[in-house]
Amino acid sequence: MSGRGLILGIESSCDETAAAVVERGAHTLSSVVASQIATHALYGGVVPELASREHLRAIVPVVRAALSQAGVALADLDAIAVTSGPGLAGALLVGITYAKALALAADLPLIAVNHLEGHIHAVLLNERESAYSGSMGNDDESAPEDDPALALVVSGGHTHLYLACPTGNTWQYTLVGRTLDDAAGEAYDKVAKLLGLGYPGGPWIDALSQFGNPSAVPFAFSQIKTKLHLAGKPPRTKAARTAPIAGLDRHFLFSFSGIKTAVLRYVELHGLRSEAEARRDALFTGPDAPARTTVEAALTVTGKPTLDLIASFQHAVVGDLLKKTFAAAESLGARSILVTGGVAANRELRQRFTAEASQRKLSVSFPTLALSTDNAAMIATAAWPRLLAEDFAPPELSADPSLALGAPA
Ligand code: KG4
Ligand code: ZN
């Protein structure tokens, strides 16, 4: 590598079209994200066909904006990095095809990045940004941190625990735990939909949970035990397909489909369904709906029992993530914990993980809020050690919707 260490990252695995320019995996020159939330919100979840169409529309202007905001031309770059999986096949293909064409046209190497590794590197990017601004960067600077870290990747598609070990310029990942069914963010989205709130559900539940009693409804996670028979069977859900569970310690397995059903049952039993339907109408129907789509408006049409249910749901989910993550860190001797992915934006999660880490004398790090959800700066950052190692993608690179990260221990 002869240049400034500039990588253009491209991300299109789900419902965000993103491009970013990052210098030496440590300094973000630009990070552009075109969200498709408005398109998918109408359906209460991501519609794969619409996602591909929207990526096709957005990819050229988003990449152009990332280059122009960074003040660089294609000729200034050292490599192009693209998410090759896991994610939606058609969505991934838009980013991969465009990245390949750009790399070919500009005679640049192409680097394939696993989306989950990208989320882990979002935390590292944060930490290096401040160091970088002091010293203007050199190769040593992005030399990996020395100790193994326990990484919790928790988003709409994933709830995975990895032991991340730096080895020379690269990282090795060992899968330690994961969800057997829904991802935590998926549970947030489904519960929000059930309660007549918006998509994505995480930010709504995060905001409204402050107004309820988190101990009002005691949710249990004992359902996991009964799911162990699924080990060795073909995975049935999006989240489960990205990693095998054979060989994993059952104490580090998650299951979020049970709590979603428990919320549904609670809503039926306590007669909260009509309130949820009225809330959906009040917040989301009619031409002037955008003006009413606010947390303040939601509070005016949400009774105490629903607020208590929301706070209790969040308390239980965060408590389960916390318990298993710290148990895995302790069992594997990891002194630092990284929490990343869309759900890492959650306020209660950040507070409780920070308090628990300080009590146990461990370190815990999160990305900034902007880097928690899908973005391309994390993809360009994860590609930096690959560029140093000249680990480039083959010309026949294609989308791998179930791409796994690391092997079970
Ligand atoms: O990382 P991300 O943007 O996309 C995936 O790779 O899935 O994560 C999106 C997920 C959604 O399920 C969304 O509801 C959740 O992250 N999320 C949150 C919060 N903000 C986003 N969940 C809980 N609290 C939040 N503040
Ligand atoms: Zn993601």
PDB file of C-alpha atoms in Angstrom, residues 196-362:
ATOM      1  CA  GLY A 196     -49.288  -0.014  17.822  1.00  0.00           C
ATOM      2  CA  LEU A 197     -45.920   1.758  17.872  1.00  0.00           C
ATOM      3  CA  GLY A 198     -43.648   2.552  14.917  1.00  0.00           C
ATOM      4  CA  TYR A 199     -40.884   0.777  12.998  1.00  0.00           C
ATOM      5  CA  PRO A 200     -38.148   0.270  13.983  1.00  0.00           C
ATOM      6  CA  GLY A 201     -39.497  -0.475  17.433  1.00  0.00           C
ATOM      7  CA  GLY A 202     -36.315  -0.119  19.499  1.00  0.00           C
ATOM      8  CA  PRO A 203     -36.247   3.678  19.753  1.00  0.00           C
ATOM      9  CA  TRP A 204     -39.989   3.801  20.661  1.00  0.00           C
ATOM     10  CA  ILE A 205     -39.680   1.227  23.422  1.00  0.00           C
ATOM     11  CA  ASP A 206     -36.450   2.826  24.640  1.00  0.00           C
ATOM     12  CA  ALA A 207     -38.169   6.225  24.973  1.00  0.00           C
ATOM     13  CA  LEU A 208     -41.490   5.030  26.437  1.00  0.00           C
ATOM     14  CA  SER A 209     -39.951   2.597  28.928  1.00  0.00           C
ATOM     15  CA  GLN A 210     -38.795   5.540  31.047  1.00  0.00           C
ATOM     16  CA  PHE A 211     -42.422   6.195  31.966  1.00  0.00           C
ATOM     17  CA  GLY A 212     -43.297   2.686  33.180  1.00  0.00           C
ATOM     18  CA  ASN A 213     -42.456   0.447  36.137  1.00  0.00           C
ATOM     19  CA  PRO A 214     -39.817  -2.102  35.040  1.00  0.00           C
ATOM     20  CA  SER A 215     -40.794  -4.564  37.780  1.00  0.00           C
ATOM     21  CA  ALA A 216     -44.532  -4.536  37.053  1.00  0.00           C
ATOM     22  CA  VAL A 217     -44.514  -7.649  34.810  1.00  0.00           C
ATOM     23  CA  PRO A 218     -42.007 -10.376  35.709  1.00  0.00           C
ATOM     24  CA  PHE A 219     -40.883 -11.996  32.434  1.00  0.00           C
ATOM     25  CA  ALA A 220     -38.873 -15.226  32.581  1.00  0.00           C
ATOM     26  CA  PHE A 221     -36.362 -16.560  30.078  1.00  0.00           C
ATOM     27  CA  SER A 222     -36.750 -20.189  31.082  1.00  0.00           C
ATOM     28  CA  GLN A 223     -38.104 -21.009  27.593  1.00  0.00           C
ATOM     29  CA  ILE A 224     -34.531 -21.462  26.376  1.00  0.00           C
ATOM     30  CA  LYS A 225     -34.179 -24.836  28.066  1.00  0.00           C
ATOM     31  CA  THR A 226     -36.940 -26.348  26.006  1.00  0.00           C
ATOM     32  CA  LYS A 227     -35.333 -25.097  22.781  1.00  0.00           C
ATOM     33  CA  LEU A 228     -32.102 -27.036  23.117  1.00  0.00           C
ATOM     34  CA  HIS A 229     -33.588 -29.900  21.146  1.00  0.00           C
ATOM     35  CA  LEU A 230     -33.189 -27.644  18.113  1.00  0.00           C
ATOM     36  CA  ALA A 231     -29.418 -28.166  18.274  1.00  0.00           C
ATOM     37  CA  GLY A 232     -28.303 -30.021  15.159  1.00  0.00           C
ATOM     38  CA  LYS A 233     -31.598 -29.335  13.338  1.00  0.00           C
ATOM     39  CA  PRO A 234     -31.650 -27.005  10.321  1.00  0.00           C
ATOM     40  CA  PRO A 235     -31.934 -23.408  11.550  1.00  0.00           C
ATOM     41  CA  ARG A 236     -35.373 -21.925  11.104  1.00  0.00           C
ATOM     42  CA  THR A 237     -34.816 -18.231  11.455  1.00  0.00           C
ATOM     43  CA  LYS A 238     -32.738 -15.489   9.878  1.00  0.00           C
ATOM     44  CA  ALA A 239     -30.689 -14.975  13.047  1.00  0.00           C
ATOM     45  CA  ALA A 240     -30.090 -18.670  13.630  1.00  0.00           C
ATOM     46  CA  ARG A 241     -28.820 -19.341  10.105  1.00  0.00           C
ATOM     47  CA  THR A 242     -25.615 -17.322  10.547  1.00  0.00           C
ATOM     48  CA  ALA A 243     -24.008 -19.672  13.061  1.00  0.00           C
ATOM     49  CA  PRO A 244     -24.246 -23.235  14.319  1.00  0.00           C
ATOM     50  CA  ILE A 245     -25.063 -23.905  17.967  1.00  0.00           C
ATOM     51  CA  ALA A 246     -23.549 -27.345  18.385  1.00  0.00           C
ATOM     52  CA  GLY A 247     -20.707 -27.067  20.883  1.00  0.00           C
ATOM     53  CA  LEU A 248     -21.848 -23.793  22.450  1.00  0.00           C
ATOM     54  CA  ASP A 249     -22.291 -23.478  26.220  1.00  0.00           C
ATOM     55  CA  ARG A 250     -26.044 -23.332  26.798  1.00  0.00           C
ATOM     56  CA  HIS A 251     -25.565 -20.588  29.411  1.00  0.00           C
ATOM     57  CA  PHE A 252     -24.622 -18.254  26.564  1.00  0.00           C
ATOM     58  CA  LEU A 253     -27.589 -19.037  24.317  1.00  0.00           C
ATOM     59  CA  PHE A 254     -30.414 -16.532  23.913  1.00  0.00           C
ATOM     60  CA  SER A 255     -34.058 -16.905  22.919  1.00  0.00           C
ATOM     61  CA  PHE A 256     -36.340 -13.939  22.326  1.00  0.00           C
ATOM     62  CA  SER A 257     -39.367 -15.488  20.669  1.00  0.00           C
ATOM     63  CA  GLY A 258     -40.832 -16.558  24.031  1.00  0.00           C
ATOM     64  CA  ILE A 259     -40.975 -13.054  25.495  1.00  0.00           C
ATOM     65  CA  LYS A 260     -42.675 -11.773  22.339  1.00  0.00           C
ATOM     66  CA  THR A 261     -45.415 -14.396  22.814  1.00  0.00           C
ATOM     67  CA  ALA A 262     -45.596 -13.565  26.533  1.00  0.00           C
ATOM     68  CA  VAL A 263     -46.192  -9.892  25.684  1.00  0.00           C
ATOM     69  CA  LEU A 264     -48.923 -10.901  23.228  1.00  0.00           C
ATOM     70  CA  ARG A 265     -50.588 -13.035  25.898  1.00  0.00           C
ATOM     71  CA  TYR A 266     -50.363 -10.214  28.458  1.00  0.00           C
ATOM     72  CA  VAL A 267     -51.955  -7.787  25.993  1.00  0.00           C
ATOM     73  CA  GLU A 268     -54.863 -10.182  25.362  1.00  0.00           C
ATOM     74  CA  LEU A 269     -55.337 -11.062  29.027  1.00  0.00           C
ATOM     75  CA  HIS A 270     -55.347  -7.456  30.230  1.00  0.00           C
ATOM     76  CA  GLY A 271     -57.524  -6.072  27.428  1.00  0.00           C
ATOM     77  CA  LEU A 272     -54.793  -3.815  25.991  1.00  0.00           C
ATOM     78  CA  ARG A 273     -55.364  -4.670  22.328  1.00  0.00           C
ATOM     79  CA  SER A 274     -57.957  -2.020  21.543  1.00  0.00           C
ATOM     80  CA  GLU A 275     -55.749   0.638  23.097  1.00  0.00           C
ATOM     81  CA  ALA A 276     -52.879  -0.556  20.841  1.00  0.00           C
ATOM     82  CA  GLU A 277     -55.106  -0.323  17.755  1.00  0.00           C
ATOM     83  CA  ALA A 278     -56.319   3.136  18.739  1.00  0.00           C
ATOM     84  CA  ARG A 279     -52.687   4.187  19.281  1.00  0.00           C
ATOM     85  CA  ARG A 280     -51.710   2.992  15.799  1.00  0.00           C
ATOM     86  CA  ASP A 281     -54.552   5.019  14.288  1.00  0.00           C
ATOM     87  CA  ALA A 282     -53.792   8.093  16.392  1.00  0.00           C
ATOM     88  CA  LEU A 283     -50.093   8.103  15.513  1.00  0.00           C
ATOM     89  CA  PHE A 284     -49.842   6.758  11.982  1.00  0.00           C
ATOM     90  CA  THR A 285     -53.010   7.292   9.956  1.00  0.00           C
ATOM     91  CA  GLY A 286     -54.112  10.301   7.948  1.00  0.00           C
ATOM     92  CA  PRO A 287     -52.173  12.758   5.792  1.00  0.00           C
ATOM     93  CA  ASP A 288     -50.927  14.776   8.792  1.00  0.00           C
ATOM     94  CA  ALA A 289     -49.661  11.651  10.597  1.00  0.00           C
ATOM     95  CA  PRO A 290     -45.937  12.554  10.506  1.00  0.00           C
ATOM     96  CA  ALA A 291     -46.644  15.490  12.830  1.00  0.00           C
ATOM     97  CA  ARG A 292     -48.280  13.083  15.323  1.00  0.00           C
ATOM     98  CA  THR A 293     -45.610  10.386  15.094  1.00  0.00           C
ATOM     99  CA  THR A 294     -43.809  11.425  18.277  1.00  0.00           C
ATOM    100  CA  VAL A 295     -43.150   9.988  21.712  1.00  0.00           C
ATOM    101  CA  GLU A 296     -45.104  12.906  23.268  1.00  0.00           C
ATOM    102  CA  ALA A 297     -48.140  12.026  21.145  1.00  0.00           C
ATOM    103  CA  ALA A 298     -47.749   8.334  22.017  1.00  0.00           C
ATOM    104  CA  LEU A 299     -47.766   9.200  25.723  1.00  0.00           C
ATOM    105  CA  THR A 300     -51.141  10.895  25.411  1.00  0.00           C
ATOM    106  CA  VAL A 301     -52.718   7.663  24.111  1.00  0.00           C
ATOM    107  CA  THR A 302     -50.865   5.123  26.285  1.00  0.00           C
ATOM    108  CA  GLY A 303     -52.157   4.034  29.684  1.00  0.00           C
ATOM    109  CA  LYS A 304     -50.106   3.042  32.711  1.00  0.00           C
ATOM    110  CA  PRO A 305     -50.539  -0.738  32.215  1.00  0.00           C
ATOM    111  CA  THR A 306     -49.020  -0.550  28.699  1.00  0.00           C
ATOM    112  CA  LEU A 307     -46.174   1.695  29.877  1.00  0.00           C
ATOM    113  CA  ASP A 308     -45.458  -0.800  32.662  1.00  0.00           C
ATOM    114  CA  LEU A 309     -45.514  -3.640  30.120  1.00  0.00           C
ATOM    115  CA  ILE A 310     -43.047  -1.775  27.858  1.00  0.00           C
ATOM    116  CA  ALA A 311     -40.675  -0.984  30.747  1.00  0.00           C
ATOM    117  CA  SER A 312     -40.851  -4.576  32.010  1.00  0.00           C
ATOM    118  CA  PHE A 313     -40.185  -6.002  28.534  1.00  0.00           C
ATOM    119  CA  GLN A 314     -37.104  -3.829  28.108  1.00  0.00           C
ATOM    120  CA  HIS A 315     -35.870  -4.539  31.644  1.00  0.00           C
ATOM    121  CA  ALA A 316     -36.113  -8.285  31.010  1.00  0.00           C
ATOM    122  CA  VAL A 317     -34.392  -8.201  27.598  1.00  0.00           C
ATOM    123  CA  VAL A 318     -31.533  -5.984  28.806  1.00  0.00           C
ATOM    124  CA  GLY A 319     -31.188  -8.092  31.976  1.00  0.00           C
ATOM    125  CA  ASP A 320     -30.876 -11.287  29.934  1.00  0.00           C
ATOM    126  CA  LEU A 321     -28.296  -9.761  27.558  1.00  0.00           C
ATOM    127  CA  LEU A 322     -26.344  -8.457  30.542  1.00  0.00           C
ATOM    128  CA  LYS A 323     -26.401 -11.671  32.560  1.00  0.00           C
ATOM    129  CA  LYS A 324     -25.155 -13.884  29.708  1.00  0.00           C
ATOM    130  CA  THR A 325     -22.596 -11.422  28.358  1.00  0.00           C
ATOM    131  CA  PHE A 326     -20.900 -10.937  31.734  1.00  0.00           C
ATOM    132  CA  ALA A 327     -21.076 -14.664  32.482  1.00  0.00           C
ATOM    133  CA  ALA A 328     -19.317 -15.383  29.168  1.00  0.00           C
ATOM    134  CA  ALA A 329     -16.677 -12.700  29.822  1.00  0.00           C
ATOM    135  CA  GLU A 330     -15.982 -14.154  33.238  1.00  0.00           C
ATOM    136  CA  SER A 331     -15.880 -17.736  32.006  1.00  0.00           C
ATOM    137  CA  LEU A 332     -13.497 -16.864  29.134  1.00  0.00           C
ATOM    138  CA  GLY A 333     -11.323 -14.455  31.102  1.00  0.00           C
ATOM    139  CA  ALA A 334     -12.098 -11.424  28.895  1.00  0.00           C
ATOM    140  CA  ARG A 335     -11.408  -8.145  30.723  1.00  0.00           C
ATOM    141  CA  SER A 336     -13.087  -5.948  28.150  1.00  0.00           C
ATOM    142  CA  ILE A 337     -16.560  -6.089  26.643  1.00  0.00           C
ATOM    143  CA  LEU A 338     -17.678  -4.516  23.362  1.00  0.00           C
ATOM    144  CA  VAL A 339     -21.400  -4.010  22.760  1.00  0.00           C
ATOM    145  CA  THR A 340     -22.469  -3.108  19.239  1.00  0.00           C
ATOM    146  CA  GLY A 341     -25.371  -3.240  16.738  1.00  0.00           C
ATOM    147  CA  GLY A 342     -28.636  -1.293  16.682  1.00  0.00           C
ATOM    148  CA  VAL A 343     -29.795  -2.403  20.139  1.00  0.00           C
ATOM    149  CA  ALA A 344     -26.509  -1.066  21.599  1.00  0.00           C
ATOM    150  CA  ALA A 345     -28.106   2.373  21.133  1.00  0.00           C
ATOM    151  CA  ASN A 346     -30.499   1.536  23.981  1.00  0.00           C
ATOM    152  CA  ARG A 347     -30.185   3.827  27.005  1.00  0.00           C
ATOM    153  CA  GLU A 348     -31.049   1.289  29.685  1.00  0.00           C
ATOM    154  CA  LEU A 349     -28.634  -1.218  28.111  1.00  0.00           C
ATOM    155  CA  ARG A 350     -25.792   1.318  28.158  1.00  0.00           C
ATOM    156  CA  GLN A 351     -26.498   2.334  31.762  1.00  0.00           C
ATOM    157  CA  ARG A 352     -26.769  -1.179  33.142  1.00  0.00           C
ATOM    158  CA  PHE A 353     -23.766  -2.580  31.216  1.00  0.00           C
ATOM    159  CA  THR A 354     -21.650   0.387  32.341  1.00  0.00           C
ATOM    160  CA  ALA A 355     -22.686  -0.030  35.993  1.00  0.00           C
ATOM    161  CA  GLU A 356     -22.108  -3.797  35.957  1.00  0.00           C
ATOM    162  CA  ALA A 357     -18.688  -3.426  34.302  1.00  0.00           C
ATOM    163  CA  SER A 358     -17.555  -0.864  36.828  1.00  0.00           C
ATOM    164  CA  GLN A 359     -18.707  -3.112  39.687  1.00  0.00           C
ATOM    165  CA  ARG A 360     -16.768  -6.047  38.220  1.00  0.00           C
ATOM    166  CA  LYS A 361     -13.759  -3.875  37.314  1.00  0.00           C
ATOM    167  CA  LEU A 362     -14.097  -4.685  33.598  1.00  0.00           C
TER     168      LEU A 362
END
